[in-house]
């Protein structure tokens, strides 16, 4: 565990590295001009700052860099040997930043790791990624679909979609839509068993239930007013939401499923909503990114594409 002292020491080391780069720049200008006043004018600082910088660098190196008198400044033998190394070091630093600036003008490319719930991932995220792949052939996607809450940092996720509360305040997140839950049944089943008149009557009716893969037990059905139930007579169980949806379409049982999975079936008449007045308040559907700043172009591109593509999606 890092202590406060360790953190302060690291900060001092980081600051020292920045200072040493400045010291090298000041030293090289002083060497080129061999006049501290002229060096100060070029650097827009005072001659005293140039003098202090040279003295500090000499202290770090343990060698004299300039022979100084009231009339002249002359490089020492050590200074002449040190100058090529100082120039090479600064050129390396400048090259790093120059490469980064050039990369901004290059095509967006590289790997982006994405996490999403299974249904939203297949139905909405995949088509968005397919379009991005056509527009930016250099992009590579690693898509992880799971209905469980994952550790985005441990799994090195760059961008994610989540239904429900986003617990980690370190992430940059925006709510784009909602995730609803609906109790549904096939018209053929309702014709056979009659109308469903109350929540209590579900205990005597055939149901299709989705298994929580973490616990191995069925997910409880969420209702309004923070209520939960688990009907007593499952006729079909599965750990795959699409399989449960197929069972409902086949008339095998009543189920509570995500709105994104059943919306088209409800519109087309293949399903009917049961007890709609008991539906719970929809959960938020959010898009998040793990990295705050700076954000690489490839990650920002995918993040903004998901924000736009999932906005107002019926979930």
mmCIF file of C-alpha atoms in Angstrom:
data_model
loop_
_atom_site.group_PDB
_atom_site.id
_atom_site.type_symbol
_atom_site.label_atom_id
_atom_site.label_comp_id
_atom_site.label_asym_id
_atom_site.label_seq_id
_atom_site.Cartn_x
_atom_site.Cartn_y
_atom_site.Cartn_z
ATOM 1 C CA UNK A 1 0.000 0.000 0.000
ATOM 2 C CA UNK A 2 1.392 3.416 -0.935
ATOM 3 C CA UNK A 3 1.737 5.813 1.939
ATOM 4 C CA UNK A 4 1.320 9.571 1.701
ATOM 5 C CA UNK A 5 5.093 9.826 1.941
ATOM 6 C CA UNK A 6 5.500 7.495 -1.027
ATOM 7 C CA UNK A 7 3.048 9.580 -3.050
ATOM 8 C CA UNK A 8 4.825 12.822 -2.176
ATOM 9 C CA UNK A 9 8.163 11.243 -3.092
ATOM 10 C CA UNK A 10 6.770 10.136 -6.458
ATOM 11 C CA UNK A 11 5.418 13.633 -7.100
ATOM 12 C CA UNK A 12 8.820 15.116 -6.312
ATOM 13 C CA UNK A 13 10.490 12.632 -8.653
ATOM 14 C CA UNK A 14 8.043 13.501 -11.454
ATOM 15 C CA UNK A 15 8.568 17.216 -10.873
ATOM 16 C CA UNK A 16 12.320 16.656 -10.812
ATOM 17 C CA UNK A 17 12.153 14.977 -14.216
ATOM 18 C CA UNK A 18 10.263 17.952 -15.627
ATOM 19 C CA UNK A 19 12.795 20.342 -14.080
ATOM 20 C CA UNK A 20 15.732 18.430 -15.537
ATOM 21 C CA UNK A 21 14.285 18.718 -19.041
ATOM 22 C CA UNK A 22 13.984 22.490 -18.525
ATOM 23 C CA UNK A 23 17.530 22.577 -17.156
ATOM 24 C CA UNK A 24 18.853 20.840 -20.257
ATOM 25 C CA UNK A 25 17.019 23.240 -22.570
ATOM 26 C CA UNK A 26 18.355 26.273 -20.709
ATOM 27 C CA UNK A 27 21.871 24.831 -20.634
ATOM 28 C CA UNK A 28 21.932 24.199 -24.393
ATOM 29 C CA UNK A 29 20.776 27.728 -25.187
ATOM 30 C CA UNK A 30 23.461 29.050 -22.832
ATOM 31 C CA UNK A 31 26.041 26.887 -24.614
ATOM 32 C CA UNK A 32 24.939 28.057 -28.074
ATOM 33 C CA UNK A 33 25.067 31.750 -27.119
ATOM 34 C CA UNK A 34 27.919 31.493 -24.574
ATOM 35 C CA UNK A 35 26.255 34.487 -22.994
ATOM 36 C CA UNK A 36 23.786 34.101 -20.137
ATOM 37 C CA UNK A 37 22.091 37.430 -20.891
ATOM 38 C CA UNK A 38 21.554 36.503 -24.537
ATOM 39 C CA UNK A 39 20.283 33.069 -23.482
ATOM 40 C CA UNK A 40 17.808 34.736 -21.124
ATOM 41 C CA UNK A 41 16.481 36.939 -23.954
ATOM 42 C CA UNK A 42 15.970 33.916 -26.220
ATOM 43 C CA UNK A 43 14.171 32.005 -23.475
ATOM 44 C CA UNK A 44 12.161 35.021 -22.235
ATOM 45 C CA UNK A 45 13.454 34.588 -18.697
ATOM 46 C CA UNK A 46 15.827 36.588 -16.511
ATOM 47 C CA UNK A 47 19.626 36.123 -16.578
ATOM 48 C CA UNK A 48 19.421 35.102 -12.913
ATOM 49 C CA UNK A 49 17.196 32.147 -13.865
ATOM 50 C CA UNK A 50 19.735 31.025 -16.466
ATOM 51 C CA UNK A 51 22.520 31.254 -13.894
ATOM 52 C CA UNK A 52 20.528 29.260 -11.341
ATOM 53 C CA UNK A 53 19.664 26.618 -13.957
ATOM 54 C CA UNK A 54 23.300 26.132 -14.922
ATOM 55 C CA UNK A 55 24.372 25.930 -11.271
ATOM 56 C CA UNK A 56 21.640 23.394 -10.504
ATOM 57 C CA UNK A 57 22.627 21.246 -13.479
ATOM 58 C CA UNK A 58 26.245 21.413 -12.396
ATOM 59 C CA UNK A 59 25.127 20.249 -8.963
ATOM 60 C CA UNK A 60 23.296 17.256 -10.466
ATOM 61 C CA UNK A 61 26.287 16.335 -12.665
ATOM 62 C CA UNK A 62 29.027 17.079 -10.153
ATOM 63 C CA UNK A 63 31.048 18.857 -12.824
ATOM 64 C CA UNK A 64 31.709 22.433 -13.882
ATOM 65 C CA UNK A 65 30.002 23.309 -17.174
ATOM 66 C CA UNK A 66 31.204 26.873 -17.750
ATOM 67 C CA UNK A 67 34.228 28.883 -16.667
ATOM 68 C CA UNK A 68 32.636 32.193 -15.756
ATOM 69 C CA UNK A 69 34.114 35.624 -15.210
ATOM 70 C CA UNK A 70 32.687 39.143 -15.227
ATOM 71 C CA UNK A 71 33.589 39.403 -18.925
ATOM 72 C CA UNK A 72 33.090 35.982 -20.483
ATOM 73 C CA UNK A 73 31.560 32.494 -20.251
ATOM 74 C CA UNK A 74 33.651 29.622 -21.601
ATOM 75 C CA UNK A 75 32.535 25.953 -21.852
ATOM 76 C CA UNK A 76 34.579 23.487 -19.816
ATOM 77 C CA UNK A 77 36.017 20.309 -21.314
ATOM 78 C CA UNK A 78 33.290 18.328 -19.561
ATOM 79 C CA UNK A 79 30.679 20.683 -21.065
ATOM 80 C CA UNK A 80 31.910 19.963 -24.586
ATOM 81 C CA UNK A 81 31.613 16.220 -23.957
ATOM 82 C CA UNK A 82 28.198 16.591 -22.313
ATOM 83 C CA UNK A 83 26.535 18.695 -25.031
ATOM 84 C CA UNK A 84 25.981 15.845 -27.582
ATOM 85 C CA UNK A 85 24.338 13.699 -24.883
ATOM 86 C CA UNK A 86 22.074 16.570 -23.804
ATOM 87 C CA UNK A 87 21.032 17.256 -27.390
ATOM 88 C CA UNK A 88 20.309 13.582 -28.026
ATOM 89 C CA UNK A 89 18.183 13.343 -24.880
ATOM 90 C CA UNK A 90 16.095 16.379 -25.790
ATOM 91 C CA UNK A 91 15.715 15.266 -29.382
ATOM 92 C CA UNK A 92 14.293 11.981 -28.098
ATOM 93 C CA UNK A 93 11.744 13.811 -25.949
ATOM 94 C CA UNK A 94 10.797 16.123 -28.828
ATOM 95 C CA UNK A 95 10.456 13.136 -31.177
ATOM 96 C CA UNK A 96 7.984 11.471 -28.828
ATOM 97 C CA UNK A 97 5.695 14.488 -28.846
ATOM 98 C CA UNK A 98 6.141 15.040 -32.585
ATOM 99 C CA UNK A 99 5.041 11.449 -33.248
ATOM 100 C CA UNK A 100 1.965 11.966 -31.096
ATOM 101 C CA UNK A 101 1.040 15.128 -32.992
ATOM 102 C CA UNK A 102 1.433 13.362 -36.346
ATOM 103 C CA UNK A 103 -0.758 10.499 -35.134
ATOM 104 C CA UNK A 104 -3.642 12.917 -34.660
ATOM 105 C CA UNK A 105 -3.749 13.451 -38.425
ATOM 106 C CA UNK A 106 -3.531 9.739 -39.265
ATOM 107 C CA UNK A 107 -6.513 7.402 -39.798
ATOM 108 C CA UNK A 108 -8.130 6.178 -36.585
ATOM 109 C CA UNK A 109 -6.809 2.719 -35.848
ATOM 110 C CA UNK A 110 -6.050 0.299 -33.035
ATOM 111 C CA UNK A 111 -7.850 -1.934 -30.553
ATOM 112 C CA UNK A 112 -10.947 -0.867 -28.606
ATOM 113 C CA UNK A 113 -12.332 -3.159 -25.896
ATOM 114 C CA UNK A 114 -16.104 -2.888 -25.424
ATOM 115 C CA UNK A 115 -18.474 -4.418 -22.873
ATOM 116 C CA UNK A 116 -22.263 -4.565 -23.211
ATOM 117 C CA UNK A 117 -25.293 -6.533 -21.993
ATOM 118 C CA UNK A 118 -25.987 -9.465 -24.274
ATOM 119 C CA UNK A 119 -29.239 -8.250 -25.818
ATOM 120 C CA UNK A 120 -28.235 -4.636 -26.372
ATOM 121 C CA UNK A 121 -24.845 -5.791 -27.584
ATOM 122 C CA UNK A 122 -26.219 -8.092 -30.253
ATOM 123 C CA UNK A 123 -29.086 -5.900 -31.370
ATOM 124 C CA UNK A 124 -27.614 -2.394 -31.240
ATOM 125 C CA UNK A 125 -23.877 -2.377 -30.488
ATOM 126 C CA UNK A 126 -22.875 -4.877 -33.202
ATOM 127 C CA UNK A 127 -24.526 -2.928 -36.064
ATOM 128 C CA UNK A 128 -22.769 0.238 -34.865
ATOM 129 C CA UNK A 129 -19.408 -1.523 -34.796
ATOM 130 C CA UNK A 130 -20.022 -2.953 -38.270
ATOM 131 C CA UNK A 131 -20.563 0.564 -39.626
ATOM 132 C CA UNK A 132 -17.466 1.877 -37.843
ATOM 133 C CA UNK A 133 -15.407 -0.985 -39.271
ATOM 134 C CA UNK A 134 -16.406 0.009 -42.797
ATOM 135 C CA UNK A 135 -15.590 3.672 -42.148
ATOM 136 C CA UNK A 136 -12.332 2.995 -40.285
ATOM 137 C CA UNK A 137 -10.694 -0.249 -41.504
ATOM 138 C CA UNK A 138 -7.794 0.193 -39.076
ATOM 139 C CA UNK A 139 -10.000 -0.304 -36.030
ATOM 140 C CA UNK A 140 -10.065 -3.626 -34.168
ATOM 141 C CA UNK A 141 -12.906 -4.448 -31.748
ATOM 142 C CA UNK A 142 -12.915 -6.757 -28.741
ATOM 143 C CA UNK A 143 -16.592 -7.053 -27.722
ATOM 144 C CA UNK A 144 -17.497 -8.770 -24.440
ATOM 145 C CA UNK A 145 -21.204 -9.562 -23.997
ATOM 146 C CA UNK A 146 -22.414 -10.358 -20.494
ATOM 147 C CA UNK A 147 -25.470 -9.639 -18.372
ATOM 148 C CA UNK A 148 -23.348 -9.713 -15.220
ATOM 149 C CA UNK A 149 -21.691 -6.667 -13.704
ATOM 150 C CA UNK A 150 -18.034 -6.849 -14.702
ATOM 151 C CA UNK A 151 -14.899 -5.178 -13.383
ATOM 152 C CA UNK A 152 -14.212 -2.900 -16.334
ATOM 153 C CA UNK A 153 -10.797 -1.852 -15.046
ATOM 154 C CA UNK A 154 -9.585 -5.410 -14.387
ATOM 155 C CA UNK A 155 -10.789 -6.540 -17.822
ATOM 156 C CA UNK A 156 -9.207 -3.481 -19.473
ATOM 157 C CA UNK A 157 -12.491 -2.319 -20.999
ATOM 158 C CA UNK A 158 -12.298 0.996 -22.872
ATOM 159 C CA UNK A 159 -15.992 1.667 -23.543
ATOM 160 C CA UNK A 160 -19.065 0.000 -22.101
ATOM 161 C CA UNK A 161 -22.860 -0.084 -22.044
ATOM 162 C CA UNK A 162 -24.628 -0.812 -18.787
ATOM 163 C CA UNK A 163 -28.242 -1.225 -17.735
ATOM 164 C CA UNK A 164 -28.923 -0.036 -14.208
ATOM 165 C CA UNK A 165 -26.880 2.008 -11.803
ATOM 166 C CA UNK A 166 -23.253 2.599 -12.742
ATOM 167 C CA UNK A 167 -21.459 2.169 -9.442
ATOM 168 C CA UNK A 168 -17.973 3.461 -10.319
ATOM 169 C CA UNK A 169 -17.815 7.255 -10.131
ATOM 170 C CA UNK A 170 -14.369 7.266 -11.787
ATOM 171 C CA UNK A 171 -15.927 6.590 -15.183
ATOM 172 C CA UNK A 172 -17.203 9.156 -17.669
ATOM 173 C CA UNK A 173 -20.828 8.092 -18.242
ATOM 174 C CA UNK A 174 -23.987 9.401 -19.877
ATOM 175 C CA UNK A 175 -27.504 7.986 -19.749
ATOM 176 C CA UNK A 176 -28.806 7.501 -23.286
ATOM 177 C CA UNK A 177 -32.003 5.490 -22.857
ATOM 178 C CA UNK A 178 -33.869 3.210 -20.463
ATOM 179 C CA UNK A 179 -34.061 -0.529 -19.868
ATOM 180 C CA UNK A 180 -37.598 -1.764 -19.177
ATOM 181 C CA UNK A 181 -38.912 -5.102 -17.910
ATOM 182 C CA UNK A 182 -42.242 -6.490 -19.142
ATOM 183 C CA UNK A 183 -44.323 -9.522 -18.233
ATOM 184 C CA UNK A 184 -45.387 -11.143 -21.514
ATOM 185 C CA UNK A 185 -47.240 -14.161 -22.866
ATOM 186 C CA UNK A 186 -48.209 -15.605 -26.227
ATOM 187 C CA UNK A 187 -51.861 -15.046 -27.307
ATOM 188 C CA UNK A 188 -52.215 -18.810 -27.711
ATOM 189 C CA UNK A 189 -51.331 -19.380 -24.043
ATOM 190 C CA UNK A 190 -53.674 -16.637 -22.840
ATOM 191 C CA UNK A 191 -56.466 -18.144 -24.922
ATOM 192 C CA UNK A 192 -55.869 -21.452 -23.158
ATOM 193 C CA UNK A 193 -55.516 -20.217 -19.561
ATOM 194 C CA UNK A 194 -57.663 -17.098 -19.707
ATOM 195 C CA UNK A 195 -56.741 -13.536 -18.674
ATOM 196 C CA UNK A 196 -54.144 -12.990 -15.942
ATOM 197 C CA UNK A 197 -55.989 -10.943 -13.339
ATOM 198 C CA UNK A 198 -53.466 -10.462 -10.517
ATOM 199 C CA UNK A 199 -49.870 -10.932 -9.449
ATOM 200 C CA UNK A 200 -50.957 -13.669 -7.020
ATOM 201 C CA UNK A 201 -52.513 -15.689 -9.864
ATOM 202 C CA UNK A 202 -49.065 -16.082 -11.483
ATOM 203 C CA UNK A 203 -48.226 -18.714 -8.854
ATOM 204 C CA UNK A 204 -50.806 -21.048 -10.400
ATOM 205 C CA UNK A 205 -49.816 -20.432 -14.035
ATOM 206 C CA UNK A 206 -47.019 -21.860 -16.208
ATOM 207 C CA UNK A 207 -44.020 -19.530 -16.408
ATOM 208 C CA UNK A 208 -40.680 -19.375 -18.201
ATOM 209 C CA UNK A 209 -37.846 -18.207 -15.977
ATOM 210 C CA UNK A 210 -34.356 -16.875 -16.627
ATOM 211 C CA UNK A 211 -31.509 -18.345 -14.567
ATOM 212 C CA UNK A 212 -28.939 -16.054 -12.932
ATOM 213 C CA UNK A 213 -25.610 -17.525 -14.061
ATOM 214 C CA UNK A 214 -23.882 -16.259 -10.929
ATOM 215 C CA UNK A 215 -26.183 -18.058 -8.491
ATOM 216 C CA UNK A 216 -27.743 -20.833 -10.562
ATOM 217 C CA UNK A 217 -31.182 -19.711 -9.371
ATOM 218 C CA UNK A 218 -33.973 -17.924 -11.291
ATOM 219 C CA UNK A 219 -33.930 -14.155 -11.371
ATOM 220 C CA UNK A 220 -36.824 -12.756 -9.314
ATOM 221 C CA UNK A 221 -39.420 -10.750 -11.218
ATOM 222 C CA UNK A 222 -39.242 -7.071 -10.355
ATOM 223 C CA UNK A 223 -42.476 -5.127 -9.902
ATOM 224 C CA UNK A 224 -43.421 -1.559 -9.094
ATOM 225 C CA UNK A 225 -43.182 -0.231 -5.535
ATOM 226 C CA UNK A 226 -39.875 -2.125 -5.109
ATOM 227 C CA UNK A 227 -41.632 -5.507 -5.020
ATOM 228 C CA UNK A 228 -40.164 -8.828 -6.176
ATOM 229 C CA UNK A 229 -41.847 -12.177 -6.832
ATOM 230 C CA UNK A 230 -40.803 -15.610 -8.080
ATOM 231 C CA UNK A 231 -43.742 -17.560 -9.547
ATOM 232 C CA UNK A 232 -44.036 -21.092 -8.191
ATOM 233 C CA UNK A 233 -44.689 -23.183 -11.329
ATOM 234 C CA UNK A 234 -41.922 -22.805 -13.925
ATOM 235 C CA UNK A 235 -42.651 -24.787 -17.072
ATOM 236 C CA UNK A 236 -39.355 -23.748 -18.676
ATOM 237 C CA UNK A 237 -36.043 -22.431 -17.306
ATOM 238 C CA UNK A 238 -32.879 -21.342 -19.096
ATOM 239 C CA UNK A 239 -29.824 -19.189 -18.494
ATOM 240 C CA UNK A 240 -30.272 -17.653 -21.961
ATOM 241 C CA UNK A 241 -32.755 -14.807 -22.359
ATOM 242 C CA UNK A 242 -33.352 -15.540 -26.041
ATOM 243 C CA UNK A 243 -34.287 -19.137 -25.188
ATOM 244 C CA UNK A 244 -36.793 -17.873 -22.606
ATOM 245 C CA UNK A 245 -38.204 -15.506 -25.237
ATOM 246 C CA UNK A 246 -38.568 -18.396 -27.683
ATOM 247 C CA UNK A 247 -40.379 -20.399 -25.007
ATOM 248 C CA UNK A 248 -42.852 -17.552 -24.525
ATOM 249 C CA UNK A 249 -43.452 -17.329 -28.274
ATOM 250 C CA UNK A 250 -44.148 -21.069 -28.312
ATOM 251 C CA UNK A 251 -46.802 -20.662 -25.626
ATOM 252 C CA UNK A 252 -44.846 -22.594 -22.993
ATOM 253 C CA UNK A 253 -45.148 -19.995 -20.263
ATOM 254 C CA UNK A 254 -45.400 -16.403 -19.085
ATOM 255 C CA UNK A 255 -42.095 -14.579 -18.524
ATOM 256 C CA UNK A 256 -40.644 -11.264 -17.480
ATOM 257 C CA UNK A 257 -38.215 -10.127 -20.151
ATOM 258 C CA UNK A 258 -36.353 -7.002 -21.196
ATOM 259 C CA UNK A 259 -38.290 -4.593 -23.365
ATOM 260 C CA UNK A 260 -35.526 -4.635 -25.973
ATOM 261 C CA UNK A 261 -36.109 -8.361 -26.476
ATOM 262 C CA UNK A 262 -39.897 -8.313 -26.751
ATOM 263 C CA UNK A 263 -40.735 -4.907 -28.269
ATOM 264 C CA UNK A 264 -40.955 -6.172 -31.864
ATOM 265 C CA UNK A 265 -43.053 -9.199 -30.804
ATOM 266 C CA UNK A 266 -45.469 -6.939 -28.914
ATOM 267 C CA UNK A 267 -45.840 -4.631 -31.907
ATOM 268 C CA UNK A 268 -46.376 -7.564 -34.248
ATOM 269 C CA UNK A 269 -48.930 -9.275 -32.000
ATOM 270 C CA UNK A 270 -46.860 -12.424 -31.326
ATOM 271 C CA UNK A 271 -46.869 -11.473 -27.621
ATOM 272 C CA UNK A 272 -49.155 -9.585 -25.278
ATOM 273 C CA UNK A 273 -48.139 -7.694 -22.164
ATOM 274 C CA UNK A 274 -49.564 -9.056 -18.926
ATOM 275 C CA UNK A 275 -50.310 -6.910 -15.856
ATOM 276 C CA UNK A 276 -48.688 -3.785 -17.387
ATOM 277 C CA UNK A 277 -49.731 -1.705 -14.373
ATOM 278 C CA UNK A 278 -47.233 -3.664 -12.228
ATOM 279 C CA UNK A 279 -44.187 -2.848 -14.393
ATOM 280 C CA UNK A 280 -41.209 -1.476 -12.429
ATOM 281 C CA UNK A 281 -39.640 1.881 -13.114
ATOM 282 C CA UNK A 282 -37.249 1.498 -16.080
ATOM 283 C CA UNK A 283 -33.548 1.372 -15.336
ATOM 284 C CA UNK A 284 -31.144 3.828 -16.996
ATOM 285 C CA UNK A 285 -29.115 2.573 -19.941
ATOM 286 C CA UNK A 286 -25.713 4.269 -19.914
ATOM 287 C CA UNK A 287 -22.645 4.456 -22.107
ATOM 288 C CA UNK A 288 -19.386 4.889 -20.218
ATOM 289 C CA UNK A 289 -15.687 5.088 -20.834
ATOM 290 C CA UNK A 290 -13.084 4.142 -18.262
ATOM 291 C CA UNK A 291 -10.409 6.651 -19.258
ATOM 292 C CA UNK A 292 -11.096 10.306 -18.458
ATOM 293 C CA UNK A 293 -8.249 12.288 -20.044
ATOM 294 C CA UNK A 294 -6.454 12.068 -22.347
ATOM 295 C CA UNK A 295 -8.752 9.943 -24.526
ATOM 296 C CA UNK A 296 -7.225 8.296 -27.640
ATOM 297 C CA UNK A 297 -9.045 9.073 -30.872
ATOM 298 C CA UNK A 298 -10.154 5.455 -31.402
ATOM 299 C CA UNK A 299 -11.806 5.289 -27.955
ATOM 300 C CA UNK A 300 -13.488 8.677 -28.305
ATOM 301 C CA UNK A 301 -14.824 7.653 -31.729
ATOM 302 C CA UNK A 302 -16.450 4.459 -30.402
ATOM 303 C CA UNK A 303 -17.746 6.205 -27.273
ATOM 304 C CA UNK A 304 -19.446 8.975 -29.248
ATOM 305 C CA UNK A 305 -20.823 6.498 -31.811
ATOM 306 C CA UNK A 306 -22.471 4.497 -29.006
ATOM 307 C CA UNK A 307 -23.846 7.656 -27.405
ATOM 308 C CA UNK A 308 -25.493 8.644 -30.665
ATOM 309 C CA UNK A 309 -26.542 5.162 -31.774
ATOM 310 C CA UNK A 310 -28.143 4.120 -28.477
ATOM 311 C CA UNK A 311 -29.901 7.416 -27.831
ATOM 312 C CA UNK A 312 -33.617 6.869 -27.248
ATOM 313 C CA UNK A 313 -33.383 3.192 -28.169
ATOM 314 C CA UNK A 314 -36.422 1.307 -26.894
ATOM 315 C CA UNK A 315 -34.972 -1.051 -24.303
#
